[in-house]
Every structure is written in C-alpha cells, then in structure tokens.
Amino acid sequence: MKKIAVFADVQNLYYTVRQVYGCHFDYSVLWAEVSRRGVIVEAYAYAIDRGDAKQQQFQQILRKLGFTVKLKPYIQRSDGSAKGDWDVGITIDVLDAAARVDEVVLASGDGDFDLLLERVRSQGIEAIAFGVPGLTAQSLIRAASLYVPIEGDLLLRNH
C-alpha cells in the first residue's frame, strides 16, 4: 500500500477557490480522493490564526478529517499589510516527510513550491499538486508528477 503525506496550504486554497468559484474547498473530498491512491500516513493543514469562532470551527473539521492543523499568528504590519506565510514551514515538513512516504500531495497553487516538488521527485517520490485552474503556477504544474485541477466535487458549493 502506497504511503502518502498531504500538505494543505489553507490560505492559498481559500483565496484561489473563492476568487475563481466564489465558494469553498471541500477538504473531505480531497481526503477521499487521496485515500483512493493509498493510505494517508501524515496530513497537515497550514493556517493563519485570527482567533475567531468560525475559523476555530473550521479547524476542528480539519482535525476530525485527520489533519494536524498548524497555526501561525495573524500579523498586521504598521503599514496595514498582513503577514501570514507558511512557505518555509511547509517546505521543511514536506522534505522531512519525503523520507517516510511514497507520495507527497500538495494542495496549493503557489509557484514558490516548484523547486520543492522537483526536489521531492528527484528523490524518487511522487509529487501530486492540487490547484485552481488559472491560478496555479505553470512552474508548479510542470514540477509535479501529476497536477489535479480543483473543480467539480472538490468545491463546497452549499455555503
């Protein structure tokens, strides 16, 4: 049985799915789809902690599915911009997990992860990227063993 690690870039998924489809991403469908490929041995969802109740409820749903939720505080800069970037944390976790699994699944359209997926594949590990069509970097699609467009069942349209 193929061992799989899943890494979900919650902010990227939230904003890209909302921008293109005007709805939310269905993490339970992601879990089911990936589970058909093998057994999920590790799963992480990376989010920014704003401390509101709706967000905490969402994080509980992710935990019930089987994700380990990793939170970073929401930082408002003095110029009004916000910081909340998990790229380095995700990269470290993916590289650590690659030694233990046969396949890495990255749910993010962020092109900054192209080198990461190339590195994973150079170690003989499959690298699957889930991303929103049109908002997923071409470099990421090229770097992945398989690109899965986020559409259809992966969309939570009843909200």
mmCIF file of C-alpha atoms in Angstrom:
data_model
loop_
_atom_site.group_PDB
_atom_site.id
_atom_site.type_symbol
_atom_site.label_atom_id
_atom_site.label_comp_id
_atom_site.label_asym_id
_atom_site.label_seq_id
_atom_site.Cartn_x
_atom_site.Cartn_y
_atom_site.Cartn_z
ATOM 1 C CA MET A 1 0.000 0.000 0.000
ATOM 2 C CA LYS A 2 1.359 3.389 -1.020
ATOM 3 C CA LYS A 3 2.125 5.726 1.900
ATOM 4 C CA ILE A 4 1.012 9.306 1.304
ATOM 5 C CA ALA A 5 1.609 12.617 3.089
ATOM 6 C CA VAL A 6 -0.800 15.506 2.455
ATOM 7 C CA PHE A 7 0.026 19.196 2.849
ATOM 8 C CA ALA A 8 -2.775 21.784 2.521
ATOM 9 C CA ASP A 9 -1.944 25.470 2.145
ATOM 10 C CA VAL A 10 -5.224 26.703 3.660
ATOM 11 C CA GLN A 11 -4.760 30.404 2.801
ATOM 12 C CA ASN A 12 -3.890 29.676 -0.838
ATOM 13 C CA LEU A 13 -6.833 27.293 -1.210
ATOM 14 C CA TYR A 14 -9.260 29.685 0.452
ATOM 15 C CA TYR A 15 -8.372 32.703 -1.693
ATOM 16 C CA THR A 16 -7.921 30.951 -5.056
ATOM 17 C CA VAL A 17 -11.121 28.870 -4.770
ATOM 18 C CA ARG A 18 -13.089 31.916 -3.627
ATOM 19 C CA GLN A 19 -11.655 34.090 -6.429
ATOM 20 C CA VAL A 20 -12.455 31.650 -9.254
ATOM 21 C CA TYR A 21 -15.572 29.862 -7.975
ATOM 22 C CA GLY A 22 -16.989 32.050 -5.215
ATOM 23 C CA CYS A 23 -17.205 29.100 -2.815
ATOM 24 C CA HIS A 24 -15.034 26.951 -0.524
ATOM 25 C CA PHE A 25 -12.692 23.998 -0.969
ATOM 26 C CA ASP A 26 -14.001 20.605 0.178
ATOM 27 C CA TYR A 27 -11.271 19.042 2.308
ATOM 28 C CA SER A 28 -13.283 15.869 2.889
ATOM 29 C CA VAL A 29 -13.390 15.207 -0.870
ATOM 30 C CA LEU A 30 -9.623 15.857 -1.081
ATOM 31 C CA TRP A 31 -9.130 13.313 1.726
ATOM 32 C CA ALA A 32 -11.336 10.743 -0.048
ATOM 33 C CA GLU A 33 -9.630 11.272 -3.430
ATOM 34 C CA VAL A 34 -6.135 10.953 -1.993
ATOM 35 C CA SER A 35 -7.183 7.907 0.076
ATOM 36 C CA ARG A 36 -8.035 6.088 -3.143
ATOM 37 C CA ARG A 37 -4.363 6.371 -4.148
ATOM 38 C CA GLY A 38 -3.045 4.769 -0.940
ATOM 39 C CA VAL A 39 -3.002 5.287 2.813
ATOM 40 C CA ILE A 40 -2.613 8.790 4.252
ATOM 41 C CA VAL A 41 0.022 8.450 6.954
ATOM 42 C CA GLU A 42 0.545 12.171 7.590
ATOM 43 C CA ALA A 43 -1.644 15.189 6.835
ATOM 44 C CA TYR A 44 -1.069 18.817 7.684
ATOM 45 C CA ALA A 45 -3.192 21.921 7.140
ATOM 46 C CA TYR A 46 -1.358 25.232 7.458
ATOM 47 C CA ALA A 47 -3.472 28.192 8.517
ATOM 48 C CA ILE A 48 -3.299 31.658 9.977
ATOM 49 C CA ASP A 49 -4.846 32.044 13.416
ATOM 50 C CA ARG A 50 -7.142 35.042 13.676
ATOM 51 C CA GLY A 51 -8.840 33.568 16.735
ATOM 52 C CA ASP A 52 -12.438 33.896 15.550
ATOM 53 C CA ALA A 53 -15.064 31.255 16.315
ATOM 54 C CA LYS A 54 -15.915 30.380 12.711
ATOM 55 C CA GLN A 55 -12.261 29.741 11.963
ATOM 56 C CA GLN A 56 -11.844 27.571 15.075
ATOM 57 C CA GLN A 57 -14.888 25.536 13.994
ATOM 58 C CA PHE A 58 -13.286 25.037 10.546
ATOM 59 C CA GLN A 59 -10.017 23.933 12.188
ATOM 60 C CA GLN A 60 -11.962 21.350 14.223
ATOM 61 C CA ILE A 61 -13.463 19.957 10.999
ATOM 62 C CA LEU A 62 -9.951 19.600 9.569
ATOM 63 C CA ARG A 63 -8.783 17.806 12.728
ATOM 64 C CA LYS A 64 -11.745 15.413 12.591
ATOM 65 C CA LEU A 65 -10.829 14.538 8.997
ATOM 66 C CA GLY A 66 -7.341 13.617 10.181
ATOM 67 C CA PHE A 67 -5.287 16.756 9.556
ATOM 68 C CA THR A 68 -2.783 18.120 12.027
ATOM 69 C CA VAL A 69 -3.594 21.838 11.961
ATOM 70 C CA LYS A 70 -0.562 24.101 12.179
ATOM 71 C CA LEU A 71 -1.296 27.710 13.073
ATOM 72 C CA LYS A 72 0.689 30.911 12.799
ATOM 73 C CA PRO A 73 -0.484 34.125 14.366
ATOM 74 C CA TYR A 74 -2.020 36.716 12.078
ATOM 75 C CA ILE A 75 0.366 39.681 11.969
ATOM 76 C CA GLN A 76 -0.888 43.110 10.990
ATOM 77 C CA ARG A 77 2.041 45.327 9.964
ATOM 78 C CA SER A 78 2.136 49.040 10.821
ATOM 79 C CA ASP A 79 1.587 49.880 7.123
ATOM 80 C CA GLY A 80 -1.717 47.951 7.221
ATOM 81 C CA SER A 81 -0.494 44.937 5.244
ATOM 82 C CA ALA A 82 -0.699 41.485 6.745
ATOM 83 C CA LYS A 83 1.795 38.677 7.100
ATOM 84 C CA GLY A 84 0.901 35.035 7.298
ATOM 85 C CA ASP A 85 3.103 32.856 5.189
ATOM 86 C CA TRP A 86 3.716 29.166 5.745
ATOM 87 C CA ASP A 87 6.001 28.526 2.733
ATOM 88 C CA VAL A 88 9.141 27.738 4.734
ATOM 89 C CA GLY A 89 7.236 25.605 7.272
ATOM 90 C CA ILE A 90 5.517 23.618 4.529
ATOM 91 C CA THR A 91 8.831 23.123 2.716
ATOM 92 C CA ILE A 92 10.584 21.786 5.821
ATOM 93 C CA ASP A 93 7.693 19.429 6.629
ATOM 94 C CA VAL A 94 7.494 18.114 3.042
ATOM 95 C CA LEU A 95 11.243 17.431 2.930
ATOM 96 C CA ASP A 96 11.056 15.642 6.311
ATOM 97 C CA ALA A 97 8.066 13.535 5.237
ATOM 98 C CA ALA A 98 9.581 12.626 1.847
ATOM 99 C CA ALA A 99 11.931 10.250 3.658
ATOM 100 C CA ARG A 100 8.945 8.317 5.073
ATOM 101 C CA VAL A 101 6.408 8.204 2.222
ATOM 102 C CA ASP A 102 5.948 7.133 -1.398
ATOM 103 C CA GLU A 103 3.911 10.163 -2.414
ATOM 104 C CA VAL A 104 3.558 13.800 -1.381
ATOM 105 C CA VAL A 105 0.311 15.653 -2.080
ATOM 106 C CA LEU A 106 0.491 19.442 -2.024
ATOM 107 C CA ALA A 107 -2.788 21.346 -2.151
ATOM 108 C CA SER A 108 -1.613 24.796 -3.250
ATOM 109 C CA GLY A 109 -1.199 26.683 -6.483
ATOM 110 C CA ASP A 110 1.790 28.655 -5.187
ATOM 111 C CA GLY A 111 4.659 28.648 -7.686
ATOM 112 C CA ASP A 112 7.150 29.079 -4.847
ATOM 113 C CA PHE A 113 6.765 25.333 -4.279
ATOM 114 C CA ASP A 114 8.027 24.303 -7.736
ATOM 115 C CA LEU A 115 11.602 23.718 -6.540
ATOM 116 C CA LEU A 116 10.258 21.733 -3.590
ATOM 117 C CA LEU A 117 8.298 19.361 -5.836
ATOM 118 C CA GLU A 118 11.315 18.994 -8.145
ATOM 119 C CA ARG A 119 13.460 18.041 -5.133
ATOM 120 C CA VAL A 120 10.869 15.528 -3.887
ATOM 121 C CA ARG A 121 10.687 13.904 -7.331
ATOM 122 C CA SER A 122 14.493 13.766 -7.591
ATOM 123 C CA GLN A 123 14.336 11.504 -4.519
ATOM 124 C CA GLY A 124 12.016 9.111 -6.366
ATOM 125 C CA ILE A 125 8.882 10.277 -4.547
ATOM 126 C CA GLU A 126 5.711 11.105 -6.473
ATOM 127 C CA ALA A 127 4.602 14.729 -6.068
ATOM 128 C CA ILE A 128 0.924 15.484 -6.707
ATOM 129 C CA ALA A 129 -0.253 19.114 -6.873
ATOM 130 C CA PHE A 130 -3.893 20.155 -6.412
ATOM 131 C CA GLY A 131 -4.560 23.719 -7.575
ATOM 132 C CA VAL A 132 -7.211 26.000 -9.034
ATOM 133 C CA PRO A 133 -7.017 26.143 -12.843
ATOM 134 C CA GLY A 134 -5.804 29.553 -13.997
ATOM 135 C CA LEU A 135 -4.414 30.418 -10.559
ATOM 136 C CA THR A 136 -1.919 27.563 -10.262
ATOM 137 C CA ALA A 137 1.595 28.493 -11.348
ATOM 138 C CA GLN A 138 2.682 26.781 -14.573
ATOM 139 C CA SER A 139 6.062 26.090 -12.952
ATOM 140 C CA LEU A 140 4.293 24.142 -10.173
ATOM 141 C CA ILE A 141 2.239 22.141 -12.677
ATOM 142 C CA ARG A 142 5.432 21.257 -14.584
ATOM 143 C CA ALA A 143 7.277 20.308 -11.393
ATOM 144 C CA ALA A 144 4.531 17.912 -10.221
ATOM 145 C CA SER A 145 4.314 14.229 -11.216
ATOM 146 C CA LEU A 146 0.586 14.849 -11.537
ATOM 147 C CA TYR A 147 -1.487 18.031 -11.477
ATOM 148 C CA VAL A 148 -5.095 17.727 -10.286
ATOM 149 C CA PRO A 149 -7.278 20.747 -11.077
ATOM 150 C CA ILE A 150 -9.523 21.872 -8.227
ATOM 151 C CA GLU A 151 -13.012 21.739 -9.762
ATOM 152 C CA GLY A 152 -16.243 19.757 -9.589
ATOM 153 C CA ASP A 153 -16.536 17.624 -6.433
ATOM 154 C CA LEU A 154 -13.597 19.411 -4.770
ATOM 155 C CA LEU A 155 -15.785 22.515 -4.469
ATOM 156 C CA LEU A 156 -18.092 23.047 -1.499
ATOM 157 C CA ARG A 157 -20.943 24.932 -3.148
ATOM 158 C CA ASN A 158 -23.591 24.723 -0.408
ATOM 159 C CA HIS A 159 -22.115 27.562 1.671
#
